[in-house]
Amino acid sequence: MPLHDRLIRALASIAKLSAGEIETISALPLRVVEVEPNVDVVHEGASTHTSCLVLDGLLCRHKSVAGRRQILSLHPSGDIPDLHSLYLSVMDAALGPLLPSRVAFISHRDIREAIRREPGVGATLWRVTLIDGAIFRSWLASVGRRSAHHRLAHLYCEMFVRLEARGLTDAASFFLPLTQIDLADALGLSPVHINRTLQDLRRQGVLAPRGRYYGFDNWDRLQRAAEFDPGYLNLCPPGPV
Amino acid sequence: MPLHDRLIRALASIAKLSAGEIETISALPLRVVEVEPNVDVVHEGASTHTSCLVLDGLLCRHKSVAGRRQILSLHPSGDIPDLHSLYLSVMDAALGPLLPSRVAFISHRDIREAIRREPGVGATLWRVTLIDGAIFRSWLASVGRRSAHHRLAHLYCEMFVRLEARGLTDAASFFLPLTQIDLADALGLSPVHINRTLQDLRRQGVLAPRGRYYGFDNWDRLQRAAEFDPGYLNLCPPGPV
DNA sequence: CGCAGATTTGAATGCAATCAACACTGGTGG
DNA sequence: CCACCAGTGTTGATTGCATTCAAATCTGCG
C-alpha cells in the first residue's frame, strides 16, 4: 500500500475528498523513520516545523505530572498526532511509540502549501483536529466520571470503531496491543487495578484474551458494558464541510 | 465596550491580528441573548448552524455519563465554546451557563464568509480550537494523575491566567464564581471532598476567601502548589501563524 | 541460563465517595 | 415580619474502590 494511502483512508473516513484534494495530499513529501517504544518521537516543549504521520504501529501523546504519566491519546496508522503543531509553536505533550512503529514527517511548509492550493484540505485537516478534541472530551468524561470497568470497555470500543472505519481491522481479529501499564496510564488507574478489572471483564465475557492482549467476542455485550455511542467520533457520513 | 471587542481581545491574546482581520471580525453579525444557569444554551446531540460567543458571565461544556455530570471546559467572556460546530455537525456535549450570562450567536455562514475574505481569520480561529484541545489535554492529565489539592490549585491558576491575558481581571480582585458542586464536576471529585480540600488550601494559604467564593493572596504560592506552567495556553507571543 | 519487562496475586493502607444530618443564605409568599 | 423553601456549604461517620507495597510467576530474548 502506497504510504499516502494510510492518510487518505483516515481522512476519507471523516470527510469527502475531491479528486484534487486526494492528488494534493498524495503529493506531500514524506520523510519516513522507524521508531521504537520508550524513545519519544517529539518531546514535550519541543518546537517543530514538521508534523508526524503514523504509517504503522501505534503512537501516543503523553505527559507526566508530579512524576506520573498520563497517556492523552492513542494514534494508529493514518493519524497525525501533532497536526496541532501547525499553529501551536510548542508541544504541550510528548509523542512516542507504544509499539515498534513507522512514521513519516511532513513539513509544515508543505502542509500550508497544500492548504493554499486546495482549501478543502485545510477544512478537512481542521476537522481532524476538531475530532481530536472531541475524543479528549470523551476521555475526560471517562476519567472523571466512569468506573474502571466502564472506562476499560469504552476504550476498547473506541479503538475498534476508529480502526474499523479505516478498514484496519475486523471484529474477529481485533485486539489492543497495549501493556497493562499503558492501559493504566491511559485510563488514570494503577496497573494492578487494570489487571484485576481485566480479569473481571474477561469473566463477564465483555473482553476476551487474544494471545498476550485482549479483544472481544461479543460486540453487543462490549458496547452495552461501555455504554458506547460512537457519535463523537464523527465518522463516515461527512458533515457539511 | 462594543460587543465585538470581547472577541477581538480574546483573539488578540493568542494571535496577531491585522487591521483587515479586525475589521472583518468586527463586522460579524451578532444575535444577543441573555441566559440563566441550569438552562442549556446548546444541547448534547444538537446540530447547529451558529456558534456562540460568550459576552458576559461564564459558560461551560458538560456531558453526563452514567448519570454523573462532568464539566469539560469553562468559558469566560470572549470564548466561542462551540466554535467546533463549524466543522462537526453534532454537539458531543451540552453548553450551558454557570452564571447569569449574555451570549451572542454568530452564524456559520458568516464565519465561513469571514474566513474566505480574510484567510488569517481562519488560521486564528483554527488556533483557537487547537488551544481548546491543549486545555483538554491539561485537564485530562489533571483528572487522571493529580491529587485533589493539586487539581484545585491548577484550575485557579489556569483561569486566572486566561482571564488576565484578556485584561478581564487582576490578582487583587480575582475569584472563581463556581459553586463547590461545579468545582466537583469540573475536577472529577465529589462536592464533599471539594469542600474539605478547599478548607485545606485556605489553611495552607494557597487560596483565600473572596466573599462566597475563593481567590488567592499569593500568586507564587498558588502557582507552586499547582506546579503551574502556562505554556500550554499559548498566550500572547503569537506563534508562526 | 539469566535477565528485564510484564503479569499476577496477596495484604495493608488511604483517598475519596457515600450517606446522613445540620447550618447558612437569599428569595418567596403568607 | 416571619415562615418557609431550595440551594449551597459544612461536618461526622462509614464504606469501598483503588493505590501502594511486596513478592512470586511468567514470558520472550540475548
XYZ file of C-alpha atoms in Angstrom, chain A residues 78-174:
97
model
C -3.280 7.248 9.424
C -3.287 9.663 12.365
C -1.238 12.850 12.559
C -0.862 13.160 16.329
C 0.926 16.515 16.275
C -1.001 18.180 13.494
C -1.761 20.920 16.012
C 1.901 21.974 15.909
C 0.996 23.589 12.597
C -0.426 26.503 14.588
C 0.859 25.921 18.131
C 4.557 26.546 18.392
C 5.402 24.495 21.483
C 4.440 20.868 22.135
C 2.496 20.621 25.389
C 2.890 16.845 25.473
C 5.368 14.289 24.226
C 4.717 11.963 21.308
C 6.040 8.431 21.475
C 5.515 4.923 20.084
C 3.897 2.195 22.176
C 4.984 -0.432 19.644
C 7.780 -0.619 17.108
C 6.323 1.759 14.534
C 6.965 3.576 11.315
C 6.192 7.270 10.932
C 6.563 9.907 8.235
C 7.379 13.546 8.864
C 5.607 16.164 6.765
C 6.912 19.697 6.785
C 4.557 22.450 7.882
C 5.585 24.399 4.828
C 4.325 21.637 2.560
C 1.094 21.323 4.515
C 0.478 25.068 4.320
C 1.180 24.998 0.612
C -1.290 22.131 0.160
C -3.946 24.069 2.070
C -3.333 27.158 -0.039
C -3.776 25.188 -3.252
C -6.754 23.182 -2.028
C -8.688 24.985 0.720
C -10.753 21.827 1.168
C -7.636 20.161 2.545
C -7.467 22.851 5.200
C -11.082 22.290 6.158
C -10.526 18.542 6.399
C -7.383 18.896 8.493
C -9.153 21.379 10.732
C -11.891 18.791 11.114
C -9.243 16.219 12.036
C -8.059 18.402 14.907
C -11.654 19.041 15.998
C -12.360 15.322 16.220
C -9.151 15.025 18.191
C -10.744 17.479 20.622
C -13.993 15.528 20.751
C -12.040 12.419 21.726
C -10.349 14.359 24.512
C -13.734 15.398 25.820
C -14.836 11.788 25.826
C -11.686 10.675 27.648
C -12.057 13.483 30.162
C -15.604 12.402 30.937
C -14.384 8.806 31.233
C -11.537 9.511 33.608
C -13.621 11.966 35.588
C -16.853 10.070 35.987
C -16.749 6.468 34.759
C -15.883 3.380 36.789
C -12.767 1.405 35.975
C -14.796 -1.351 34.266
C -16.688 1.214 32.279
C -13.559 3.084 31.202
C -11.789 -0.017 30.039
C -14.719 -1.251 27.987
C -15.172 2.201 26.471
C -11.562 2.383 25.340
C -11.823 -0.968 23.572
C -14.989 0.210 21.828
C -13.477 3.475 20.722
C -10.313 1.970 19.317
C -12.188 -0.749 17.480
C -14.541 1.709 15.818
C -11.741 4.077 14.870
C -9.699 1.298 13.302
C -12.628 -0.297 11.554
C -13.612 2.994 9.940
C -10.284 2.882 8.110
C -10.550 -0.775 7.253
C -7.621 -1.601 9.502
C -9.263 -4.407 11.451
C -12.299 -6.605 11.888
C -14.095 -7.839 14.964
C -12.667 -11.357 14.736
C -9.050 -10.296 14.799
C -9.242 -7.099 16.805
